[in-house]
XYZ file of C-alpha atoms in Angstrom:
584
model
C 63.448 -30.111 -7.979
C 59.940 -29.659 -9.344
C 56.766 -31.685 -8.910
C 54.789 -32.672 -11.999
C 51.047 -33.196 -11.738
C 51.025 -35.932 -14.391
C 52.994 -37.313 -17.340
C 52.028 -34.418 -19.603
C 53.181 -31.854 -17.032
C 56.448 -33.775 -16.626
C 57.140 -33.481 -20.359
C 56.541 -29.729 -20.208
C 58.840 -29.249 -17.216
C 61.619 -31.356 -18.741
C 61.481 -29.453 -22.023
C 62.102 -26.220 -20.114
C 65.348 -27.472 -18.508
C 68.506 -26.141 -20.271
C 69.808 -28.684 -22.772
C 73.244 -29.112 -21.161
C 71.935 -30.443 -17.842
C 71.234 -33.921 -16.565
C 67.606 -34.530 -15.684
C 65.845 -37.155 -13.598
C 62.300 -38.412 -13.150
C 61.375 -39.889 -9.761
C 57.968 -41.281 -8.881
C 56.704 -39.377 -5.797
C 55.734 -42.665 -4.152
C 59.302 -44.039 -4.348
C 60.450 -45.953 -1.286
C 64.076 -47.002 -1.039
C 67.580 -46.274 0.094
C 69.289 -43.021 -0.722
C 72.235 -44.924 -2.154
C 69.911 -46.769 -4.521
C 68.935 -43.379 -5.918
C 72.579 -42.369 -6.115
C 73.395 -45.463 -8.146
C 70.473 -44.851 -10.455
C 70.664 -41.094 -10.877
C 74.192 -39.762 -10.341
C 76.627 -42.141 -12.071
C 78.192 -40.066 -14.905
C 79.342 -43.082 -16.930
C 75.959 -43.801 -18.467
C 73.843 -41.691 -20.809
C 70.666 -43.077 -19.229
C 70.080 -45.169 -16.119
C 67.146 -46.368 -14.086
C 66.139 -48.057 -10.850
C 62.531 -48.966 -10.020
C 60.646 -45.698 -9.813
C 63.434 -43.398 -11.067
C 65.136 -42.561 -14.352
C 67.933 -40.207 -15.343
C 69.300 -38.959 -18.660
C 72.551 -37.165 -19.483
C 72.425 -34.300 -22.021
C 73.181 -36.673 -24.915
C 70.081 -38.741 -24.074
C 67.753 -35.825 -23.342
C 66.208 -35.795 -26.816
C 65.426 -39.504 -26.685
C 63.985 -39.063 -23.193
C 61.569 -36.344 -24.280
C 60.447 -38.371 -27.290
C 59.868 -41.423 -25.125
C 57.988 -39.380 -22.532
C 55.745 -37.845 -25.153
C 55.026 -41.276 -26.653
C 54.194 -42.590 -23.201
C 51.960 -39.593 -22.553
C 50.155 -40.150 -25.850
C 49.693 -43.829 -25.043
C 48.311 -43.485 -21.520
C 46.940 -39.932 -21.685
C 48.463 -36.774 -20.281
C 46.500 -36.959 -17.087
C 46.532 -40.730 -16.650
C 47.759 -42.235 -13.366
C 51.410 -43.161 -13.250
C 50.688 -46.808 -12.467
C 49.845 -49.102 -15.379
C 47.359 -51.975 -15.183
C 48.486 -55.131 -13.393
C 48.540 -56.980 -16.707
C 51.947 -55.430 -17.484
C 54.578 -58.186 -17.559
C 57.247 -56.290 -15.594
C 56.127 -54.648 -12.326
C 59.062 -52.219 -12.372
C 57.850 -50.898 -15.738
C 54.377 -49.887 -14.458
C 55.531 -46.430 -13.349
C 56.147 -43.572 -15.757
C 59.959 -43.823 -15.276
C 59.768 -47.568 -15.935
C 57.664 -47.127 -19.056
C 60.030 -44.471 -20.374
C 63.076 -46.696 -19.758
C 61.460 -49.407 -21.865
C 60.619 -46.871 -24.579
C 64.201 -45.563 -24.582
C 65.586 -49.056 -25.075
C 63.083 -49.710 -27.859
C 64.444 -46.607 -29.615
C 68.011 -47.852 -29.283
C 69.222 -45.848 -26.264
C 71.079 -48.008 -23.752
C 69.649 -47.702 -20.247
C 71.863 -48.851 -17.359
C 70.143 -50.799 -14.585
C 72.674 -50.929 -11.710
C 72.774 -53.921 -9.417
C 71.208 -52.906 -6.111
C 71.890 -56.064 -4.115
C 70.279 -55.684 -0.699
C 69.301 -52.063 -1.323
C 65.591 -51.298 -1.593
C 64.078 -49.342 -4.501
C 60.408 -49.755 -5.270
C 57.109 -47.925 -5.878
C 54.404 -49.449 -3.666
C 50.815 -49.296 -4.923
C 48.997 -49.520 -1.596
C 49.509 -48.966 2.113
C 50.422 -52.594 2.816
C 53.063 -52.697 0.098
C 54.441 -49.381 1.327
C 54.770 -50.649 4.889
C 56.551 -53.779 3.642
C 58.944 -51.724 1.533
C 59.710 -49.340 4.383
C 60.400 -52.281 6.685
C 62.791 -53.812 4.117
C 64.501 -50.444 3.713
C 64.968 -49.953 7.460
C 66.453 -53.419 7.925
C 69.427 -52.655 5.637
C 72.081 -50.058 6.457
C 72.702 -48.415 3.090
C 75.838 -46.687 4.378
C 77.377 -50.072 5.177
C 76.444 -51.269 1.688
C 77.941 -48.120 0.220
C 81.209 -48.688 2.066
C 81.412 -52.318 0.984
C 80.725 -51.461 -2.645
C 83.488 -48.835 -2.566
C 86.036 -51.658 -2.490
C 87.004 -53.168 -5.837
C 85.381 -56.555 -6.346
C 88.536 -58.320 -7.610
C 91.786 -57.286 -5.997
C 95.018 -58.763 -4.740
C 95.466 -60.488 -1.390
C 97.528 -57.711 0.200
C 95.194 -54.971 -0.963
C 92.063 -56.850 0.104
C 93.205 -57.803 3.596
C 95.869 -55.222 4.517
C 94.632 -51.996 2.887
C 90.925 -51.988 2.026
C 89.618 -52.721 5.554
C 90.572 -49.170 6.591
C 91.169 -47.268 3.346
C 87.420 -47.305 2.631
C 86.927 -45.186 5.752
C 89.590 -42.778 4.539
C 87.619 -42.567 1.285
C 84.452 -41.717 3.208
C 86.335 -39.095 5.229
C 87.538 -37.532 1.975
C 84.042 -37.575 0.489
C 82.542 -35.816 3.502
C 85.120 -33.050 3.166
C 84.513 -32.517 -0.513
C 87.789 -33.988 -1.754
C 87.772 -35.466 -5.249
C 89.393 -38.702 -6.444
C 91.749 -36.677 -8.651
C 93.006 -34.757 -5.627
C 93.689 -38.004 -3.759
C 95.413 -39.423 -6.866
C 97.641 -36.357 -6.994
C 98.424 -36.693 -3.281
C 99.434 -40.311 -3.910
C 101.779 -39.214 -6.702
C 103.375 -36.506 -4.576
C 103.877 -38.954 -1.709
C 105.549 -41.458 -4.040
C 107.832 -38.763 -5.452
C 108.844 -37.793 -1.918
C 109.515 -41.489 -1.257
C 111.718 -41.599 -4.363
C 113.567 -38.540 -3.097
C 114.114 -40.209 0.274
C 115.462 -43.329 -1.439
C 117.796 -41.148 -3.515
C 119.593 -40.010 -0.345
C 121.311 -43.393 -0.181
C 121.121 -43.496 3.632
C 119.501 -46.132 5.816
C 117.187 -43.527 7.304
C 116.236 -42.433 3.818
C 115.492 -46.012 2.778
C 113.289 -46.600 5.830
C 111.389 -43.369 5.181
C 111.069 -44.289 1.501
C 109.537 -47.670 2.328
C 107.006 -46.133 4.713
C 106.073 -43.360 2.282
C 105.683 -45.844 -0.579
C 103.121 -47.774 1.485
C 101.316 -44.520 2.342
C 101.257 -43.693 -1.358
C 99.711 -47.080 -2.083
C 97.036 -46.562 0.566
C 96.129 -43.287 -1.152
C 96.230 -45.066 -4.499
C 93.573 -47.482 -3.228
C 91.627 -44.656 -1.624
C 91.159 -42.660 -4.824
C 89.336 -45.514 -6.546
C 87.281 -46.245 -3.444
C 86.363 -42.574 -3.212
C 85.258 -42.629 -6.848
C 83.036 -45.649 -6.205
C 81.768 -44.337 -2.863
C 80.772 -40.930 -4.200
C 80.207 -41.996 -7.846
C 82.731 -39.404 -9.043
C 83.851 -41.081 -12.245
C 85.594 -39.213 -15.045
C 87.739 -39.789 -18.100
C 90.448 -37.599 -16.590
C 90.355 -39.523 -13.326
C 90.817 -42.897 -14.995
C 93.731 -41.538 -17.030
C 95.423 -39.928 -14.011
C 95.011 -43.045 -11.896
C 96.489 -45.304 -14.565
C 99.371 -43.119 -15.707
C 100.331 -41.937 -12.215
C 100.746 -45.577 -11.128
C 103.437 -46.015 -13.747
C 105.019 -42.632 -12.979
C 105.194 -43.456 -9.265
C 106.768 -46.856 -9.758
C 109.338 -45.726 -12.307
C 110.242 -42.621 -10.304
C 110.831 -44.846 -7.298
C 113.075 -47.138 -9.337
C 115.099 -44.085 -10.366
C 115.301 -42.903 -6.750
C 116.617 -46.282 -5.634
C 119.189 -46.283 -8.437
C 120.403 -42.786 -7.508
C 120.640 -43.758 -3.845
C 122.600 -46.884 -4.707
C 125.093 -44.872 -6.784
C 125.604 -42.543 -3.833
C 126.389 -45.611 -1.782
C 128.928 -46.824 -4.344
C 126.764 -49.421 -6.142
C 125.618 -48.692 -9.702
C 122.321 -50.545 -10.263
C 120.924 -48.462 -13.131
C 120.944 -51.489 -15.455
C 118.895 -53.465 -12.916
C 116.477 -50.560 -12.460
C 115.980 -50.222 -16.202
C 115.667 -53.998 -16.562
C 112.911 -54.056 -13.923
C 111.080 -51.270 -15.713
C 111.376 -53.007 -19.101
C 110.165 -56.320 -17.696
C 107.198 -54.702 -15.995
C 106.207 -52.795 -19.134
C 106.453 -55.934 -21.273
C 104.304 -57.824 -18.754
C 101.643 -55.185 -19.073
C 101.634 -55.125 -22.855
C 101.114 -58.904 -22.852
C 98.019 -58.372 -20.693
C 96.785 -55.431 -22.766
C 97.263 -57.163 -26.112
C 95.628 -60.417 -25.027
C 92.651 -58.614 -23.514
C 92.132 -56.423 -26.566
C 92.442 -59.388 -28.929
C 89.710 -61.205 -27.002
C 87.633 -58.209 -25.976
C 84.799 -59.092 -28.322
C 85.727 -62.588 -29.493
C 82.785 -64.315 -31.122
C 83.363 -67.614 -29.311
C 85.406 -69.042 -26.456
C 85.667 -72.798 -26.264
C 89.016 -72.965 -24.503
C 89.264 -75.806 -21.951
C 91.964 -73.727 -20.249
C 89.428 -70.971 -19.608
C 86.957 -73.569 -18.351
C 89.575 -74.920 -15.927
C 90.296 -71.398 -14.713
C 86.594 -70.810 -14.075
C 86.433 -74.091 -12.162
C 89.398 -73.113 -10.007
C 87.686 -69.825 -9.207
C 85.125 -71.833 -7.220
C 87.881 -72.916 -4.826
C 88.670 -69.945 -2.612
C 92.333 -70.542 -1.818
C 93.260 -71.073 -5.473
C 91.845 -67.654 -6.348
C 94.116 -65.914 -3.862
C 97.104 -68.076 -4.756
C 96.772 -67.287 -8.456
C 96.352 -63.588 -7.745
C 99.501 -63.554 -5.637
C 101.517 -65.509 -8.225
C 101.154 -62.686 -10.741
C 102.752 -60.288 -8.216
C 100.015 -57.630 -8.395
C 100.672 -54.031 -7.565
C 99.820 -54.412 -3.861
C 102.145 -57.354 -3.279
C 104.796 -55.778 -5.487
C 104.801 -52.447 -3.702
C 104.721 -54.104 -0.279
C 107.751 -56.205 -1.255
C 109.580 -53.145 -2.585
C 108.793 -51.107 0.536
C 109.897 -53.781 3.020
C 113.064 -54.677 1.102
C 113.960 -51.002 0.687
C 113.750 -50.438 4.431
C 115.623 -53.606 5.402
C 118.094 -54.346 2.601
C 119.824 -52.631 -0.327
C 118.616 -51.346 -3.711
C 120.452 -54.173 -5.469
C 118.508 -56.780 -3.501
C 115.270 -54.890 -4.194
C 115.863 -55.058 -7.942
C 116.984 -58.693 -7.862
C 113.746 -59.601 -6.069
C 111.732 -57.542 -8.545
C 113.362 -59.126 -11.567
C 112.943 -62.666 -10.256
C 109.369 -62.122 -9.077
C 108.240 -60.323 -12.231
C 109.957 -62.896 -14.473
C 108.157 -65.783 -12.755
C 104.868 -63.905 -12.925
C 105.410 -63.103 -16.592
C 106.092 -66.769 -17.389
C 102.940 -67.846 -15.534
C 100.587 -65.328 -17.131
C 102.033 -65.608 -20.630
C 101.899 -69.419 -20.529
C 98.244 -69.273 -19.484
C 97.398 -66.872 -22.292
C 99.223 -69.034 -24.836
C 97.294 -72.112 -23.718
C 93.989 -70.261 -23.937
C 94.812 -68.989 -27.408
C 95.917 -72.350 -28.761
C 93.003 -74.331 -27.310
C 90.150 -72.004 -28.170
C 88.092 -71.646 -31.305
C 87.332 -67.982 -31.698
C 86.883 -65.494 -34.515
C 88.424 -62.102 -33.861
C 86.705 -58.975 -35.065
C 87.949 -56.053 -37.115
C 87.896 -53.965 -33.946
C 90.276 -56.378 -32.206
C 92.593 -56.433 -35.225
C 92.647 -52.623 -35.289
C 93.390 -52.464 -31.573
C 96.364 -54.809 -32.023
C 97.595 -52.754 -34.989
C 97.399 -49.622 -32.838
C 99.210 -51.326 -29.975
C 101.930 -52.426 -32.410
C 102.862 -48.728 -32.806
C 104.203 -49.153 -36.333
C 105.864 -46.025 -37.710
C 106.366 -44.824 -41.290
C 109.160 -47.303 -42.044
C 107.172 -50.396 -41.085
C 104.036 -48.980 -42.655
C 105.957 -48.383 -45.875
C 107.161 -51.982 -45.946
C 103.636 -53.236 -45.193
C 102.209 -51.129 -48.023
C 104.426 -52.695 -50.696
C 104.826 -56.199 -49.263
C 102.276 -58.950 -49.867
C 100.548 -60.114 -46.721
C 102.158 -63.271 -45.368
C 99.673 -66.101 -44.976
C 99.592 -68.616 -42.158
C 97.944 -68.925 -38.763
C 101.111 -68.069 -36.818
C 103.041 -66.120 -39.436
C 102.721 -62.633 -37.944
C 104.001 -63.501 -34.439
C 106.723 -65.747 -35.920
C 108.003 -62.928 -38.139
C 107.778 -60.426 -35.270
C 109.693 -62.818 -33.000
C 112.362 -63.339 -35.667
C 112.795 -59.598 -36.039
C 113.020 -59.203 -32.255
C 115.686 -61.894 -31.974
C 117.689 -60.362 -34.834
C 117.573 -56.916 -33.238
C 118.325 -57.940 -29.665
C 120.922 -60.482 -30.798
C 122.684 -57.838 -32.867
C 122.736 -55.410 -29.950
C 124.041 -58.102 -27.599
C 126.596 -60.002 -29.650
C 127.833 -57.819 -32.493
C 130.784 -55.523 -31.761
C 129.533 -52.356 -30.120
C 129.391 -49.494 -32.591
C 129.549 -51.835 -35.578
C 127.571 -51.009 -38.705
C 126.370 -54.605 -38.554
C 124.076 -53.508 -35.723
C 122.606 -50.939 -38.087
C 122.140 -53.731 -40.636
C 120.323 -55.766 -37.971
C 118.080 -52.768 -37.373
C 117.322 -52.588 -41.098
C 116.322 -56.269 -41.061
C 114.159 -55.556 -38.025
C 112.383 -52.729 -39.876
C 111.600 -55.017 -42.836
C 110.377 -57.884 -40.634
C 108.282 -55.474 -38.556
C 106.533 -54.292 -41.708
C 105.937 -57.862 -42.895
C 104.435 -58.806 -39.524
C 101.700 -56.157 -39.791
C 101.077 -56.409 -43.536
C 97.899 -58.412 -42.887
C 95.135 -57.845 -40.277
C 96.165 -59.295 -36.912
C 93.375 -61.852 -36.509
C 95.390 -65.009 -35.906
C 95.248 -67.038 -32.709
C 98.607 -65.728 -31.471
C 98.707 -62.355 -33.214
C 98.287 -60.644 -29.843
C 101.978 -61.492 -29.311
C 103.072 -59.049 -32.008
C 102.914 -55.863 -29.855
C 104.771 -57.503 -26.915
C 107.533 -58.673 -29.256
C 107.896 -55.147 -30.635
C 108.007 -53.669 -27.122
C 110.697 -56.146 -26.079
C 112.748 -55.435 -29.198
C 112.716 -51.675 -28.699
C 113.154 -51.526 -24.928
C 115.776 -54.260 -24.650
C 117.791 -52.896 -27.586
C 117.978 -49.467 -25.969
C 118.905 -51.041 -22.632
C 121.638 -53.255 -24.100
C 123.224 -50.566 -26.266
C 123.245 -48.105 -23.371
C 124.722 -50.710 -20.999
C 127.450 -51.639 -23.512
C 128.339 -48.031 -24.209
C 131.371 -46.421 -22.611
C 129.515 -43.110 -22.498
C 128.986 -41.943 -18.916
C 125.376 -41.892 -17.689
C 124.127 -43.603 -20.853
C 121.908 -45.999 -18.890
C 120.137 -43.221 -16.906
C 119.577 -41.447 -20.238
C 118.152 -44.676 -21.652
C 115.927 -44.916 -18.558
C 114.495 -41.519 -19.449
C 113.977 -42.469 -23.090
C 112.205 -45.724 -22.309
C 110.060 -43.941 -19.711
C 108.918 -41.442 -22.361
C 108.214 -44.174 -24.924
C 106.442 -46.361 -22.344
C 104.210 -43.426 -21.446
C 103.188 -43.205 -25.096
C 102.396 -46.920 -25.161
C 100.357 -46.811 -21.943
C 98.531 -43.735 -23.218
C 97.615 -45.678 -26.357
C 96.137 -48.455 -24.221
C 94.016 -46.110 -22.123
C 92.692 -44.303 -25.173
C 91.635 -47.598 -26.716
C 90.008 -48.679 -23.461
C 88.125 -45.392 -23.268
C 86.630 -46.072 -26.682
C 88.299 -43.079 -28.322
C 90.785 -44.949 -30.494
C 94.566 -44.770 -30.640
C 96.612 -41.554 -30.756
C 96.567 -39.749 -34.120
C 98.823 -41.053 -36.872
C 100.744 -37.785 -37.037
C 101.932 -38.424 -33.479
C 103.105 -41.957 -34.260
C 104.904 -40.731 -37.378
C 106.489 -37.809 -35.553
C 108.073 -40.021 -32.898
C 109.055 -42.618 -35.506
C 107.158 -45.720 -34.436
C 108.851 -48.556 -32.574
C 110.987 -49.592 -35.554
C 112.084 -46.033 -36.341
C 113.202 -45.313 -32.782
C 114.989 -48.666 -32.523
C 116.834 -48.088 -35.792
C 117.728 -44.525 -34.763
C 119.261 -45.670 -31.462
C 121.262 -48.331 -33.351
C 122.557 -45.657 -35.747
C 123.422 -43.317 -32.865
C 125.359 -46.094 -31.109
C 127.348 -46.725 -34.305
C 128.021 -43.085 -35.136
C 128.526 -41.430 -31.737
C 131.461 -43.397 -30.419
C 133.103 -40.526 -28.537
C 132.692 -40.172 -24.782
C 129.484 -38.257 -24.097
C 127.881 -38.110 -27.527
C 125.659 -41.153 -27.124
C 124.364 -40.003 -23.728
C 123.612 -36.555 -25.108
C 121.775 -38.039 -28.081
C 119.688 -40.372 -25.898
C 118.823 -37.495 -23.579
C 117.793 -35.257 -26.462
C 115.689 -38.022 -27.968
C 114.041 -38.688 -24.593
C 113.183 -35.015 -24.142
C 111.824 -34.721 -27.678
C 109.617 -37.818 -27.385
C 108.411 -36.820 -23.921
C 107.461 -33.308 -25.035
C 105.514 -34.485 -28.073
C 103.612 -37.304 -26.363
C 102.922 -35.392 -23.136
C 101.601 -32.273 -24.864
C 99.327 -34.297 -27.137
C 98.221 -36.602 -24.327
C 97.373 -33.761 -21.947
C 95.562 -31.905 -24.726
C 93.529 -34.991 -25.529
C 92.548 -35.984 -22.009
C 91.740 -32.455 -20.861
C 89.518 -31.768 -23.879
C 88.349 -35.330 -24.544
C 84.701 -36.074 -25.169
C 85.270 -39.689 -24.186
C 82.650 -41.106 -21.821
C 83.340 -40.996 -18.105
C 84.975 -44.204 -16.973
C 86.649 -45.705 -13.960
C 89.458 -48.070 -14.833
C 89.455 -50.931 -12.342
C 93.072 -51.429 -13.290
C 95.162 -54.531 -13.773
C 96.138 -56.704 -10.859
C 99.691 -56.515 -12.158
């Protein structure tokens, strides 16, 4: 930390700082809470940020900062006082940091101004104002504010009232011992994997231990985000780990329950895979709808207006959050039922609960889409095309086929293809070449569905239809096969493919775009993989051939997507983020 005599000296000192470092300007007369400074100066998500009397710039905004500082120096004089005349319209902009923030924004550099709430941050101009500011500062406990703000603003009922009241203190304990959110995230994953291992024993003691460990894992899962908010340790890697580990933990636990059930003489692999498929399809509905409306030009939906009105009634907020069976309620239900009942009952409860939640959320999104007048942007259309995960076969059809016109044509064609594919897998004789023919029809319809930009009111349904077609087809063909262990092999394949789809979502959310086209082509796209599994089911009719083929395909897909995903996230230049996550 260095003290500058005036604005000109500050410019000289800043220019001497190595280019790869963050810098900050703080008025020496600043009065405020330490956490106000933390919020303004240490959050890595923003290239530039300011609170009254202080300004920070990341390396990418350093050049703009120096230019703004030099312009300010030229305007007021190198040795001019740091306080501007009282005729300035904004008191917070009378200091040098405030003036520079305004100059940065005028140049086009976004400057984050965090909400301080009850925290004090000001630059008093006389002794009376300083005494008032110090009194206001001393009346508010900034540590209590910091703890409260560590908790996510919008969360489920169980998480809000059963976890967060004490997990925030665990987060503070971790921060004071130098632990990072990524370390806590990893501890949560390990705990969940141990829980899955306990469930796989198939004993009552193992089930009880699994339920307890799953709840401990969820406490740690809440703690990592609270630690990130408490200590402002946000990162691209952290957001990715938090999001992907949630899926890995849940699916690993499903597998552990299925293994334990088999040891107890009850094969529930189909139920486990069905629960995983339903949960993944629920998520893609949320992802697609949110991306389609991320930057909608207008929103005149009366359904949205009704939802906003209901938000003013406290009990309806909690009721609607619980209806969607968010992760807290879901994991609590799984943990309690694991300890007290059987894996089969756990999966029945999951399937019923998730199905009801899916109907509720999807119906609400359909109503909003049909009753709104909105124009979707090219960015939204591209995001939906990326989420569709079309491979070379569908892209080839789209390239030669004329775009089908009509407001609801794309989702109607995608739904038709999905029904053809799933219906063929369900009702045609197993191993019949007619199933392969159904897959060929699905490929053609998939290409027709994406031949035009996805800007229609219901075009966000296209990716969910494709996910359902692929996942359910694999599930049905594996369940109908006589090959031993075909369903566990299908569980592995769908897990690998689902990872790729979740990874696509998190890349889009991070502003870095979808995975590269070579990756999508290499793993075939949704239509290519679906057609391949249909061909394998028709060709490999002997005992273990289908299982071996599914296992090999799962390993191949997992290796390709994991290597590319890890390479990307480790070396990514994406901005630091913290994904607040979906309630579901």
